Structure formats: C-alpha cells, structure tokens
Amino acid sequence: MKILIMESRIIIDIKNISKKASSFKLQASGFPLLVNKIALSFVLVLTSWFLNAQVTSAVDSTSIKIGEQITYRIQVETDTTSLVVFPEGQTFSPLEMIESYKVDTLKNNDKYNLIKKYGLTQFDSGAYTIPRQKVIIGSKTFFTDSLKVEVNNIAVDTTKQGLYDIKPIIKVDKTGSNWWKYVLLTLLIISIIGFLIYWFIWRKKPLSEEEQMALLPPYDRAKLALKKLDESHYLEHENLKDYYSDLTFIIRKYLDEKVYDRALESTTDELISRLTLLKEGNQVDISTEDIKNLESILKRADLVKFAKGTPDVELAKLDRNTIDIEIDHVKEALPEPTEEEKLLDIKYKEEQERKKKRKKVIITIVISLFLLIATFVGFGLNYGFSYVKDTIIGHESKELLEGDWVTSAYGFPPVTISTPKVLKRTDLPIPEEMKAQVSMTSFMYGTLLDVFSVGVTTSTYKNMGENKIDLEKSSEGSIKSMEAMGAKDIVVLRDKFVTPNGAEGLKTSGTLKAPSLTSKELKEANYVLLQFTSNNVLQQIIITSPKDDTYADEMVERILNSVELKEAEE
C-alpha cells in the first residue's frame, strides 16, 4: 500500500517499513515485538495525517507575455468536517493578483475536493518565482510548492512596422453644449402641464342642462321642468307613479325656494298646514282655493305613489295644468323683493363665484406643489438629494467644478496645471535681505481667506553652490507663512508625491482653521502643499478647500491629477 503526497513529494511504503521493522531483531526477549508495534503505530499516524488532507498547486502556463494573465490553482482534498482557509491578498509577489475566483467544490465519497483559482499577471519581463502559499486546513498549516514563470517581451519587427514621431497637437473646435435641448424639453413639459391645468380646471366648460337650469330663477326653472315633463313618455306608457313623482317634485321645489324652505321634506298635511298658516299670517297672499287645489293634487299623488292608485290619464293631464296655474298664482302672491334682498342676492352670487375661483386656485397650487415635489424626489433618487438641492439653490464649489476649466503653464520652469479659473500673477512680498538671493513668480486664484484657493509659486535661488534645497524645511516655512496669515490648529501630514508624468516631490497636507471675511468665526478647511526642486529652483503648488465639501474634494483631486513638471522631470 502506497500513499503519494503531492506537496512534499514523500512516498511512504508501509510494507517496506513493516518488513524492516519485523526483520530487525534484538537479543532481549520481547523487544522485537515492541519495535514492531512502535513502527506500525508511527506508520499509521503518519498515514492518517497525510490522508486527511492533500494540497497541490499548478499554473495553466509557465510562459506568458507582458500583461497576460495566468491562472494559478490550489487544490485541496480533505474530509467534510475540516475548515479550509486559502491565501488572500497580494501574497503572490512579485506577480500581481488581479482577480480571486470563487472556490469550486467537488464531493468524492466522504471527502471534498476544493479548487481555488487566482488570476495573476506581471508587467515587466523576466523570470519570476511564485512563492509558496500557505493553506490552513483545520488546525494544521500546509504550504504549496513554489513555481517559476517566464514573462516575455512583445517582439516588434521595426522592418515591417515603422516608427514615427509624435504628431503635433491639433486644435479642435469646441462643440456646443446641448443646454438648449434641456431648455426646450423643460418648456415643453411646463406647457403640457399648464395646458392640462387650464383645460380641466380654469376653462369655462359648456354647461349641462342641469347646470343651466340651476342658473335660472325658480319660476323659470319650474316652468321649464313642466315642459320637460310634457316631453316625457310617462303617460304614453301609463307610468303614473313616475309622472306624479316628477309633477309634485316641481311644485314642492318651487315652494321650497320661494315660500317654505322645508316643502321638500314635509308631508302633504304638514305642507298644506304651513301654507294655511302663512296665508292667515298675511305672509303669502294665496287664495284658499289655490291651497285646496294643491292639497287635492298632492294627496292624489300620494295615493298613486304609495297606495297604487290609478287615476285616469286625462285627470293626470288636468293636474299638470293645475300645477302650472298654481305656480303662476304663487308667483303673483309673493311680494316683490326689496332692494336689500336683491343686493343680498347679488352678494351671494359674487361670494359663490369667489369660492369657485378660490377652489380653482387651491387645486392649481396643490397640483403644482405635487409636481415639484415629485420631480425633486425623482431626481433626488436618481442623482442624490444633495446634488439636486445644490443644483436648484446653487453651490459655489459645484459651479466651479462643473464650469469650463483652464489648463495652462505657469512660471519658469513651467508648471502645467488645470484649474477651474485662470491663475493671475501676484507679486508676493520678499524680505529686503532675501531679494538679492531669490527671485519669485507667483500665480493665484483666491486667498486663504476665501477658503478655496489655488496658487503656483516658482522660486529661483542664486549662489546656491553645492547646497541643495531642503523640501521639509521649505514645507515648514510655508506652514509658518499660513500661520502668519491667521491660520490656526494646522494639522501636518507629509508624504512622497509623484505627478502623472513622473516628477517626484513632497506632499504636505492636512486641515486648518482659517479666518473668515464675513464673520469672526474660524472656518475649517483642508490644504495640500506640493513642492518640487530641481537644482536651484523650488516649485510650490498650494490648494486650500472647504472641509466636508464633496465638490471641493473632487476639484482638488482633479487639480492634483493634472500637475505636470516637464522641465523638473528632465
């Protein structure tokens, strides 16, 4: 029986060990048996330890071109109860891990085969060794084999592919923005919403028949209702119940509006009793005969509606004519409205019109507010509520960030930098004793008091000899200058800085509290100071920005990424 372990490449032959253990003899009695037992126990322990877990590693290719990816694979065979921890992070140096894939799991009887893959690459040619990788299985630690990989250059045949000089910069006309499209779209949406509000709320709609009747005086409305009753087909179909219901409603409605305001809800006896009292009180000059006629028609209508009475159709027509006459008599019996009553009626109508107009205004305001809030919420969910708020209200840093930036070179040797505004030449004061030793050019946008500012300063020192400019001392001098301008609580962090085109310098950054132009309180701000030196030249870039301002942070990042010092690089 043989057990093969790939990691350490150890082969243990149990039969040979057992044979050698049994052949080994000592003169002492019983000792050979003891040796056999010890050897067998050692083999069994070693066998079980290696059988519980096996770790192997491999790559899909040992020779790649610069930038190509190779797949590094670790395979672990273990039982189902063991916890396996694979290597994570950049543990494959000098190769770079660009992707870590998920673990593939295969079950084989009572064991698991776990396969972990990594994507590795290298951007420099040469021979590299992937170091051993540590794999933890349960409480034990295993190491994979180290592997060698060749990274080859990409061969370029210059006889077939010629080399050419860099082409000069071509000026490209600035394309116009699409702001006018957004303006037109906004105006179109506002026009559609305005039209819908006008059409459904403010437009004077044609009145329906019911609305037209409601605008008529009670007498004219009652007469028109009788004409409509004549046009109905109730009598043709001998539908006397509906006929008398409409007929009595017409006279009751007229009496309710002009004589007794509870005529619609009163019973026939109550209504007749009320009319009699009004007559006796000389409030309505209506005859006893008129009251009797109304009583007779109303009681007949009650019999038809509630007792299933069936009067003759001709009698129904007669009752209709009687009601027509009684409406005229009631109108004649009513006193003429006084000027006061007419004025009250006019005021009532004007008040109703004002209520209608007020209702339309309220509905328009509510709809407009709803649309504004819905638009704000929609854009807020899509772009962020702070961004939408700053766009509507305005934000100084946001306007600078989204404005037209300027890329220019300042000083000599030139410092190329992109800024939201052009930096203007500024004459900084130089002590009298230093004027003979240093010449300085400075370009600024804003000041420390404005919180956001950008400055580029180039200082040329004379008679330096073999002395070199100490960037850290220069940084301390700049910090003291900011303190002299009123800055307080300056936090200083220093680190190496490399521009996108490879120029190296010192970066000093941190926070400070700067005086304000508008108040006595100190405002918190961030600052970044970049310093570069070449021979006897010191180049400085200082940026100050408001603290906790995401737009300002984006501007600072954009400015730092644009810095180029070609002369300093040479």
Coordinates of C-alpha atoms in Angstrom, one line a residue:
M1 CA 0.0 0.0 0.0
K2 CA 1.5 3.4 -1.1
I3 CA 0.4 6.9 -0.2
L4 CA 1.5 9.8 -2.5
I5 CA 1.6 13.4 -1.1
M6 CA 2.0 15.9 -3.9
E7 CA 3.1 18.9 -1.8
S8 CA 6.2 17.3 -0.1
R9 CA 6.5 14.5 -2.7
I10 CA 7.0 11.9 0.1
I11 CA 6.2 8.3 -0.7
I12 CA 5.7 6.1 2.3
D13 CA 5.9 2.4 1.7
I14 CA 4.0 0.7 4.6
K15 CA 5.0 -2.8 3.6
N16 CA 8.7 -2.0 3.5
I17 CA 8.6 -0.2 6.8
S18 CA 6.7 -3.1 8.3
K19 CA 9.2 -5.7 6.8
K20 CA 12.2 -3.8 8.1
A21 CA 10.7 -3.4 11.5
S22 CA 9.9 -7.1 11.7
S23 CA 13.4 -8.1 10.4
F24 CA 15.1 -6.0 13.0
K25 CA 16.0 -8.4 15.8
L26 CA 17.5 -7.7 19.2
Q27 CA 18.7 -10.2 21.7
A28 CA 16.5 -9.0 24.5
S29 CA 13.4 -11.1 24.8
G30 CA 10.1 -9.4 23.8
F31 CA 11.9 -6.3 22.4
P32 CA 11.4 -7.1 18.7
L33 CA 7.6 -7.2 19.2
L34 CA 7.8 -3.7 20.9
V35 CA 9.8 -2.3 18.0
N36 CA 7.2 -3.7 15.5
K37 CA 4.4 -2.1 17.4
I38 CA 6.1 1.3 17.6
A39 CA 7.0 1.3 13.9
L40 CA 3.4 0.2 12.9
S41 CA 1.9 3.0 15.1
F42 CA 4.2 5.6 13.6
V43 CA 3.2 4.5 10.1
L44 CA -0.5 4.6 10.9
V45 CA -0.3 8.0 12.5
L46 CA 1.7 9.4 9.5
T47 CA -0.6 7.7 7.0
S48 CA -3.8 9.1 8.6
W49 CA -2.2 12.6 8.9
F50 CA -1.3 12.7 5.2
L51 CA -4.6 11.1 4.1
N52 CA -6.8 13.7 5.9
A53 CA -5.6 16.5 3.6
Q54 CA -3.7 16.8 0.3
V55 CA -2.6 20.2 -1.2
T56 CA -1.4 20.7 -4.7
S57 CA -0.7 23.8 -6.8
A58 CA -0.3 24.4 -10.5
V59 CA -0.4 27.2 -13.2
D60 CA -2.0 26.9 -16.6
S61 CA 1.1 28.3 -18.3
T62 CA 4.7 28.9 -17.3
S63 CA 5.5 31.3 -20.1
I64 CA 3.4 34.5 -20.8
K65 CA 3.8 37.8 -22.5
I66 CA 3.9 41.1 -20.6
G67 CA 0.4 41.9 -19.2
E68 CA -1.1 38.4 -20.0
Q69 CA -2.9 36.6 -17.3
I70 CA -2.1 33.2 -15.9
T71 CA -4.4 31.1 -13.7
Y72 CA -2.8 29.8 -10.5
R73 CA -4.7 26.9 -9.0
I74 CA -4.6 25.4 -5.5
Q75 CA -6.4 22.1 -5.0
V76 CA -7.2 20.7 -1.5
E77 CA -8.5 17.3 -0.8
T78 CA -9.9 16.9 2.8
D79 CA -12.7 15.5 4.7
T80 CA -16.1 17.1 5.1
T81 CA -15.5 18.4 8.6
S82 CA -12.3 20.4 8.0
L83 CA -12.3 24.2 7.6
V84 CA -10.0 25.4 4.8
V85 CA -8.6 28.9 4.6
F86 CA -7.0 29.8 1.3
P87 CA -4.5 32.7 0.8
E88 CA -5.9 36.1 0.2
G89 CA -4.4 39.5 -0.9
Q90 CA -1.2 40.2 -2.7
T91 CA 0.7 37.1 -1.4
F92 CA 2.0 36.2 -4.9
S93 CA 4.6 39.0 -5.2
P94 CA 6.5 39.6 -7.5
L95 CA 3.4 38.7 -9.5
E96 CA 0.3 40.8 -9.1
M97 CA -3.1 39.2 -8.3
I98 CA -5.8 40.8 -10.4
E99 CA -8.7 38.5 -9.6
S100 CA -9.6 35.9 -7.0
Y101 CA -12.2 33.4 -8.2
K102 CA -14.8 31.6 -6.1
V103 CA -13.9 28.2 -4.7
D104 CA -15.2 25.2 -6.7
T105 CA -16.3 22.2 -4.6
L106 CA -16.4 18.6 -5.7
K107 CA -17.6 15.8 -3.5
N108 CA -15.8 12.5 -3.7
N109 CA -17.4 9.9 -1.3
D110 CA -16.6 11.2 2.2
K111 CA -14.1 13.8 1.0
Y112 CA -14.2 17.2 -0.7
N113 CA -12.0 18.5 -3.5
L114 CA -11.7 22.2 -3.1
I115 CA -10.3 24.2 -6.1
K116 CA -9.3 27.8 -5.7
K117 CA -8.1 29.8 -8.7
Y118 CA -6.3 33.2 -8.9
G119 CA -5.6 35.4 -11.9
L120 CA -2.0 36.7 -11.9
T121 CA 0.0 38.9 -14.2
Q122 CA 3.2 40.9 -14.4
F123 CA 4.1 44.0 -16.5
D124 CA 7.9 43.6 -16.5
S125 CA 9.7 40.9 -18.4
G126 CA 11.9 38.4 -16.7
A127 CA 12.0 35.1 -14.8
Y128 CA 9.8 35.1 -11.6
T129 CA 9.1 32.7 -8.9
I130 CA 5.6 32.4 -7.4
P131 CA 6.4 31.9 -3.7
R132 CA 4.9 29.1 -1.5
Q133 CA 1.3 29.8 -0.5
K134 CA 0.0 29.0 3.0
V135 CA -3.2 27.0 3.2
I136 CA -4.8 26.4 6.7
I137 CA -6.8 23.2 7.0
G138 CA -8.4 22.8 10.4
S139 CA -5.7 23.5 12.9
K140 CA -2.8 22.5 10.5
T141 CA -0.8 24.6 8.1
F142 CA 0.3 23.4 4.6
F143 CA 2.5 25.1 2.0
T144 CA 2.3 24.7 -1.7
D145 CA 5.4 24.4 -4.0
S146 CA 7.0 27.5 -5.4
L147 CA 6.6 27.8 -9.2
K148 CA 8.7 29.5 -11.9
V149 CA 7.1 31.7 -14.6
E150 CA 8.7 33.4 -17.6
V151 CA 7.4 36.8 -18.6
N152 CA 8.5 37.7 -22.2
N153 CA 8.7 41.0 -24.1
I154 CA 6.5 41.5 -27.1
A155 CA 8.7 41.4 -30.1
V156 CA 8.3 44.3 -32.5
D157 CA 9.5 44.0 -36.1
T158 CA 10.6 47.5 -36.9
T159 CA 11.4 46.5 -40.5
K160 CA 7.7 45.9 -41.1
Q161 CA 6.2 48.4 -38.7
G162 CA 7.9 51.8 -38.9
L163 CA 8.4 54.2 -36.0
Y164 CA 7.1 57.8 -36.4
D165 CA 7.4 61.0 -34.5
I166 CA 4.7 62.2 -32.2
K167 CA 2.2 64.2 -34.1
P168 CA 1.7 67.8 -33.1
I169 CA -1.4 68.9 -31.2
I170 CA -4.4 69.5 -33.4
K171 CA -6.7 72.3 -32.4
V172 CA -10.3 71.0 -32.2
D173 CA -13.2 73.4 -32.2
K174 CA -15.2 73.3 -29.0
T175 CA -18.5 71.6 -29.7
G176 CA -21.6 73.4 -28.4
S177 CA -23.3 72.0 -25.4
N178 CA -26.8 70.6 -25.5
W179 CA -28.2 73.0 -22.9
W180 CA -30.8 74.3 -25.4
K181 CA -32.3 70.9 -25.7
Y182 CA -32.9 70.6 -22.0
V183 CA -34.4 74.1 -22.0
L184 CA -36.8 73.2 -24.8
L185 CA -37.7 69.9 -23.1
T186 CA -38.4 71.8 -19.8
L187 CA -40.5 74.4 -21.6
L188 CA -42.4 71.6 -23.4
I189 CA -43.2 69.8 -20.1
I190 CA -44.3 73.1 -18.4
S191 CA -46.5 73.9 -21.4
I192 CA -48.2 70.5 -21.3
I193 CA -48.8 70.7 -17.6
G194 CA -50.1 74.3 -17.9
F195 CA -52.5 73.3 -20.7
L196 CA -53.8 70.3 -18.7
I197 CA -54.4 72.6 -15.7
Y198 CA -56.2 75.1 -17.9
W199 CA -58.3 72.6 -19.7
F200 CA -59.5 70.7 -16.7
I201 CA -59.7 73.5 -14.1
W202 CA -59.8 77.0 -15.5
R203 CA -61.5 76.5 -18.8
K204 CA -65.2 77.6 -18.8
K205 CA -66.9 74.4 -19.7
P206 CA -70.2 74.2 -21.6
L207 CA -73.0 73.9 -19.0
S208 CA -75.1 70.8 -18.8
E209 CA -78.9 71.0 -18.8
E210 CA -79.0 70.6 -15.1
E211 CA -76.4 73.3 -14.6
Q212 CA -78.3 75.6 -17.0
M213 CA -81.5 75.0 -15.1
A214 CA -79.7 75.7 -11.8
L215 CA -78.8 79.2 -13.0
L216 CA -82.4 80.1 -13.9
P217 CA -84.7 81.8 -11.4
P218 CA -87.0 79.4 -9.5
Y219 CA -90.1 80.4 -11.5
D220 CA -88.4 79.9 -14.9
R221 CA -86.9 76.6 -13.7
A222 CA -90.3 75.3 -12.6
K223 CA -91.9 76.2 -16.0
L224 CA -89.0 74.6 -17.9
A225 CA -89.4 71.4 -15.8
L226 CA -93.1 71.2 -16.7
K227 CA -92.2 71.4 -20.4
K228 CA -89.7 68.6 -20.0
L229 CA -92.4 66.6 -18.2
D230 CA -94.6 67.0 -21.2
E231 CA -91.8 65.7 -23.4
S232 CA -91.5 62.5 -21.3
H233 CA -93.3 59.3 -22.3
Y234 CA -94.8 58.5 -18.8
L235 CA -98.4 59.0 -19.9
E236 CA -98.0 57.1 -23.1
H237 CA -96.8 54.1 -21.1
E238 CA -99.3 54.9 -18.3
N239 CA -96.4 55.2 -15.8
L240 CA -98.4 57.4 -13.5
K241 CA -96.2 56.8 -10.4
D242 CA -93.1 58.4 -12.0
Y243 CA -95.3 61.1 -13.6
Y244 CA -96.8 62.2 -10.3
S245 CA -93.5 62.0 -8.6
D246 CA -91.9 64.5 -11.0
L247 CA -95.0 66.7 -11.0
T248 CA -95.2 67.0 -7.2
F249 CA -91.4 67.5 -7.0
I250 CA -91.7 70.5 -9.4
I251 CA -94.3 72.3 -7.2
R252 CA -92.6 71.3 -3.9
K253 CA -89.2 72.5 -5.2
Y254 CA -90.7 75.9 -6.2
L255 CA -92.5 76.3 -2.9
D256 CA -89.3 75.2 -1.0
E257 CA -87.3 78.0 -2.7
K258 CA -89.9 80.8 -2.6
V259 CA -92.4 80.1 0.2
Y260 CA -91.5 77.4 2.8
D261 CA -87.9 76.1 2.9
R262 CA -89.0 72.6 4.2
A263 CA -91.5 71.9 1.5
L264 CA -89.5 69.0 0.0
E265 CA -89.2 67.1 3.3
S266 CA -92.7 67.8 4.6
T267 CA -95.7 65.5 4.3
T268 CA -98.7 66.7 2.4
D269 CA -100.7 67.6 5.5
E270 CA -97.7 69.4 7.0
L271 CA -97.1 71.4 3.8
I272 CA -100.9 72.4 3.5
S273 CA -101.0 73.3 7.2
R274 CA -97.9 75.5 6.7
L275 CA -99.4 77.3 3.7
T276 CA -102.6 77.9 5.6
L277 CA -100.7 79.5 8.5
L278 CA -98.7 81.7 6.1
K279 CA -102.0 82.8 4.4
E280 CA -103.6 83.6 7.8
G281 CA -100.5 85.5 8.8
N282 CA -100.6 87.6 5.7
Q283 CA -97.1 86.4 4.7
V284 CA -98.3 84.9 1.4
D285 CA -101.3 86.3 -0.5
I286 CA -102.5 82.9 -1.7
S287 CA -106.2 82.0 -2.0
T288 CA -108.0 79.2 -0.2
E289 CA -109.0 77.7 -3.5
D290 CA -105.3 77.5 -4.6
I291 CA -104.5 75.7 -1.3
K292 CA -107.3 73.3 -1.9
N293 CA -106.2 72.6 -5.4
L294 CA -102.6 71.9 -4.3
E295 CA -103.9 69.6 -1.4
S296 CA -106.1 67.6 -3.8
I297 CA -103.2 67.1 -6.3
L298 CA -100.7 66.2 -3.6
K299 CA -103.0 63.7 -1.9
R300 CA -103.8 62.1 -5.3
A301 CA -100.1 61.8 -6.0
D302 CA -99.6 60.1 -2.6
L303 CA -102.3 57.5 -3.4
V304 CA -100.5 56.8 -6.7
K305 CA -97.1 56.6 -5.2
F306 CA -97.9 54.7 -2.0
A307 CA -101.3 53.1 -2.4
K308 CA -101.0 52.1 -6.1
G309 CA -103.9 54.4 -7.1
T310 CA -104.6 54.5 -10.8
P311 CA -106.3 57.8 -11.8
D312 CA -107.3 58.5 -15.4
V313 CA -104.6 59.8 -17.8
E314 CA -106.8 62.8 -18.6
L315 CA -107.0 63.6 -14.9
A316 CA -103.3 63.4 -14.7
K317 CA -103.0 65.9 -17.6
L318 CA -105.5 68.2 -15.8
D319 CA -103.5 68.0 -12.6
R320 CA -100.4 69.1 -14.6
N321 CA -102.2 72.2 -16.0
T322 CA -103.5 73.0 -12.5
I323 CA -99.9 72.9 -11.1
D324 CA -98.9 75.2 -14.0
I325 CA -101.6 77.7 -13.0
E326 CA -100.8 77.4 -9.3
I327 CA -97.1 78.2 -9.9
D328 CA -98.3 81.5 -11.6
H329 CA -100.7 82.2 -8.7
V330 CA -97.9 81.6 -6.1
K331 CA -95.6 83.9 -8.0
E332 CA -98.3 86.6 -8.1
A333 CA -99.0 86.1 -4.4
L334 CA -95.3 86.6 -3.4
P335 CA -94.3 90.1 -2.5
E336 CA -91.7 91.9 -4.7
P337 CA -88.2 91.5 -3.4
T338 CA -86.8 94.7 -1.8
E339 CA -83.6 96.4 -2.9
E340 CA -81.9 94.9 0.2
E341 CA -82.9 91.4 -0.8
K342 CA -81.7 92.0 -4.4
L343 CA -78.4 93.3 -3.1
L344 CA -78.0 90.3 -0.8
D345 CA -78.8 88.0 -3.7
I346 CA -76.1 89.7 -5.8
K347 CA -73.6 89.4 -3.0
Y348 CA -74.5 85.8 -2.6
K349 CA -73.8 85.1 -6.2
E350 CA -70.5 87.1 -6.1
E351 CA -69.5 85.1 -3.0
Q352 CA -70.2 81.8 -4.8
E353 CA -68.1 83.0 -7.7
R354 CA -65.2 83.9 -5.3
K355 CA -65.5 80.4 -3.7
K356 CA -65.3 78.7 -7.1
K357 CA -62.2 80.8 -8.1
R358 CA -60.6 80.2 -4.7
K359 CA -61.2 76.5 -5.1
K360 CA -59.5 76.6 -8.6
V361 CA -56.5 78.5 -7.2
I362 CA -56.1 75.9 -4.4
I363 CA -56.3 73.0 -6.8
T364 CA -53.7 74.6 -9.1
I365 CA -51.3 75.3 -6.2
V366 CA -51.7 71.7 -4.9
I367 CA -51.1 70.2 -8.3
S368 CA -48.0 72.4 -8.9
L369 CA -46.6 71.6 -5.5
F370 CA -47.2 67.9 -6.0
L371 CA -45.4 68.0 -9.4
L372 CA -42.5 70.0 -8.0
I373 CA -42.1 67.6 -5.0
A374 CA -42.4 64.5 -7.3
T375 CA -39.8 66.0 -9.7
F376 CA -37.4 66.7 -6.8
V377 CA -37.9 63.3 -5.3
G378 CA -37.4 61.6 -8.7
F379 CA -34.2 63.5 -9.5
G380 CA -33.1 63.0 -5.9
L381 CA -33.4 59.3 -6.0
N382 CA -31.5 59.2 -9.3
Y383 CA -28.8 61.8 -8.8
G384 CA -28.8 62.3 -5.0
F385 CA -30.8 64.8 -3.0
S386 CA -27.8 67.0 -2.1
Y387 CA -26.8 67.3 -5.7
V388 CA -30.4 68.3 -6.8
K389 CA -30.6 70.8 -3.9
D390 CA -27.3 72.3 -4.8
T391 CA -28.3 72.5 -8.5
I392 CA -31.5 74.3 -7.7
I393 CA -30.3 76.6 -4.9
G394 CA -26.7 76.9 -6.2
H395 CA -23.4 75.9 -4.7
E396 CA -20.1 77.8 -5.3
S397 CA -17.9 74.7 -5.3
K398 CA -20.3 72.8 -7.6
E399 CA -20.4 75.8 -10.1
L400 CA -16.5 75.8 -10.1
L401 CA -16.3 72.0 -10.6
E402 CA -18.8 72.0 -13.5
G403 CA -17.5 75.1 -15.2
D404 CA -15.0 75.5 -18.0
W405 CA -11.6 74.6 -16.6
V406 CA -8.4 76.1 -17.8
T407 CA -5.1 74.2 -18.4
S408 CA -2.0 76.4 -18.6
A409 CA 1.7 76.5 -17.7
Y410 CA 2.8 79.0 -15.0
G411 CA 6.4 80.2 -14.2
F412 CA 9.7 79.0 -15.4
P413 CA 10.5 76.2 -15.4
P414 CA 6.8 75.8 -16.3
V415 CA 4.3 74.1 -14.0
T416 CA 1.3 72.8 -16.1
I417 CA -1.9 72.6 -14.1
S418 CA -5.7 72.5 -14.7
T419 CA -7.8 74.9 -12.6
P420 CA -11.4 76.0 -12.5
K421 CA -10.3 79.6 -13.1
V422 CA -7.2 81.2 -14.7
L423 CA -4.5 81.9 -12.1
K424 CA -3.5 85.6 -12.0
R425 CA 0.0 86.9 -11.5
T426 CA 0.5 88.1 -8.0
D427 CA 3.5 89.9 -6.5
L428 CA 4.3 88.3 -3.1
P429 CA 6.4 90.4 -0.7
I430 CA 10.0 89.3 -0.4
P431 CA 12.1 90.5 2.6
E432 CA 14.8 93.0 1.6
E433 CA 17.6 90.8 2.8
M434 CA 16.3 88.0 0.5
K435 CA 15.8 89.9 -2.7
A436 CA 19.4 89.6 -3.8
Q437 CA 19.3 85.8 -3.2
V438 CA 15.9 84.7 -4.7
S439 CA 13.6 85.7 -7.5
M440 CA 9.9 84.6 -7.2
T441 CA 7.0 84.4 -9.6
S442 CA 3.5 83.6 -8.2
F443 CA 0.1 83.0 -9.7
M444 CA -3.0 82.8 -7.6
Y445 CA -6.8 82.3 -7.6
G446 CA -8.4 83.3 -4.3
T447 CA -6.7 83.5 -1.0
L448 CA -6.6 81.7 2.3
L449 CA -9.5 83.9 3.5
D450 CA -11.6 82.7 0.5
V451 CA -11.2 79.1 1.8
F452 CA -10.9 77.7 -1.8
S453 CA -7.7 78.9 -3.4
V454 CA -5.0 77.7 -5.8
G455 CA -1.5 79.1 -6.0
V456 CA 1.6 78.2 -8.1
T457 CA 4.9 79.7 -7.0
T458 CA 8.3 79.3 -8.6
S459 CA 11.4 80.5 -6.6
T460 CA 14.9 80.6 -8.1
Y461 CA 17.8 80.8 -5.6
K462 CA 21.1 82.3 -6.6
N463 CA 24.6 81.4 -5.4
M464 CA 23.4 78.1 -4.0
G465 CA 26.8 76.4 -4.8
E466 CA 26.6 72.7 -3.9
N467 CA 23.9 73.2 -1.4
K468 CA 20.5 71.6 -2.2
I469 CA 17.0 72.8 -1.3
D470 CA 15.6 71.0 1.7
L471 CA 11.9 70.4 0.9
E472 CA 11.0 69.6 4.5
K473 CA 12.4 73.0 5.7
S474 CA 10.6 74.7 2.8
S475 CA 7.4 73.0 3.9
E476 CA 7.8 74.2 7.5
G477 CA 8.4 77.7 6.2
S478 CA 5.1 77.6 4.2
I479 CA 3.2 76.4 7.2
K480 CA 4.6 79.3 9.2
S481 CA 3.5 81.7 6.4
M482 CA 0.0 80.3 6.7
E483 CA 0.1 80.9 10.4
A484 CA 1.2 84.4 9.8
M485 CA -1.9 84.9 7.6
G486 CA -4.2 83.9 10.6
A487 CA -4.4 80.1 10.1
K488 CA -4.7 78.1 13.3
D489 CA -4.7 74.5 14.5
I490 CA -2.8 73.3 11.5
V491 CA -2.5 69.5 11.2
V492 CA 0.6 68.5 9.1
L493 CA 1.0 65.2 7.2
R494 CA 3.9 64.7 4.9
D495 CA 4.3 62.1 2.2
K496 CA 6.0 61.5 -1.2
F497 CA 4.2 62.7 -4.2
V498 CA 4.6 61.7 -7.9
T499 CA 3.0 63.6 -10.7
P500 CA 1.2 61.7 -13.5
N501 CA 4.3 62.3 -15.7
G502 CA 6.7 61.0 -13.1
A503 CA 8.1 64.1 -11.3
E504 CA 8.8 63.4 -7.6
G505 CA 8.3 65.8 -4.8
L506 CA 6.9 66.3 -1.3
K507 CA 3.3 66.5 -0.4
T508 CA 2.2 68.3 2.8
S509 CA -1.4 68.1 3.6
G510 CA -3.9 68.3 6.5
T511 CA -6.5 70.6 8.0
L512 CA -6.5 74.1 9.4
K513 CA -8.8 76.8 10.7
A514 CA -8.8 79.9 8.5
P515 CA -10.3 83.4 9.3
S516 CA -13.4 84.4 7.5
L517 CA -14.1 87.5 5.6
T518 CA -17.8 87.6 6.7
S519 CA -17.6 86.6 10.3
K520 CA -15.2 86.4 13.3
E521 CA -15.5 82.6 13.5
L522 CA -12.7 80.4 12.0
K523 CA -13.7 78.1 9.2
E524 CA -12.4 74.6 8.9
A525 CA -10.5 73.9 5.7
N526 CA -8.3 71.3 4.0
Y527 CA -5.0 72.2 2.4
V528 CA -2.5 70.5 0.1
L529 CA 1.1 71.8 -0.5
L530 CA 3.1 70.2 -3.3
Q531 CA 6.8 71.1 -3.5
F532 CA 9.3 70.1 -6.2
T533 CA 13.0 71.0 -6.5
S534 CA 15.4 70.9 -9.4
N535 CA 18.9 72.3 -9.0
N536 CA 18.3 75.8 -7.5
V537 CA 14.6 76.0 -8.3
L538 CA 11.8 75.4 -5.8
Q539 CA 8.3 74.9 -7.3
Q540 CA 5.3 75.0 -5.0
I541 CA 1.6 74.4 -5.5
I542 CA -0.8 75.1 -2.6
I543 CA -4.5 74.3 -2.6
T544 CA -7.0 75.2 0.1
S545 CA -10.6 73.9 0.1
P546 CA -13.6 73.8 2.4
K547 CA -13.8 70.9 4.7
D548 CA -16.7 68.3 4.2
D549 CA -17.3 69.6 0.7
T550 CA -17.5 66.8 -1.8
Y551 CA -17.4 69.1 -4.8
A552 CA -14.2 70.8 -3.5
D553 CA -12.7 67.4 -2.8
E554 CA -13.3 66.4 -6.5
M555 CA -11.7 69.7 -7.6
V556 CA -8.6 69.1 -5.5
E557 CA -8.3 65.5 -6.9
R558 CA -8.7 66.8 -10.5
I559 CA -6.1 69.5 -9.9
L560 CA -3.6 67.1 -8.4
N561 CA -4.0 64.7 -11.3
S562 CA -3.3 67.4 -13.8
V563 CA 0.0 68.6 -12.4
E564 CA 3.0 68.2 -14.8
L565 CA 6.6 69.4 -14.4
K566 CA 8.3 68.6 -17.6
E567 CA 11.4 70.7 -17.0
A568 CA 11.7 69.4 -13.5
E569 CA 11.4 65.9 -14.8
E570 CA 14.3 66.5 -17.3

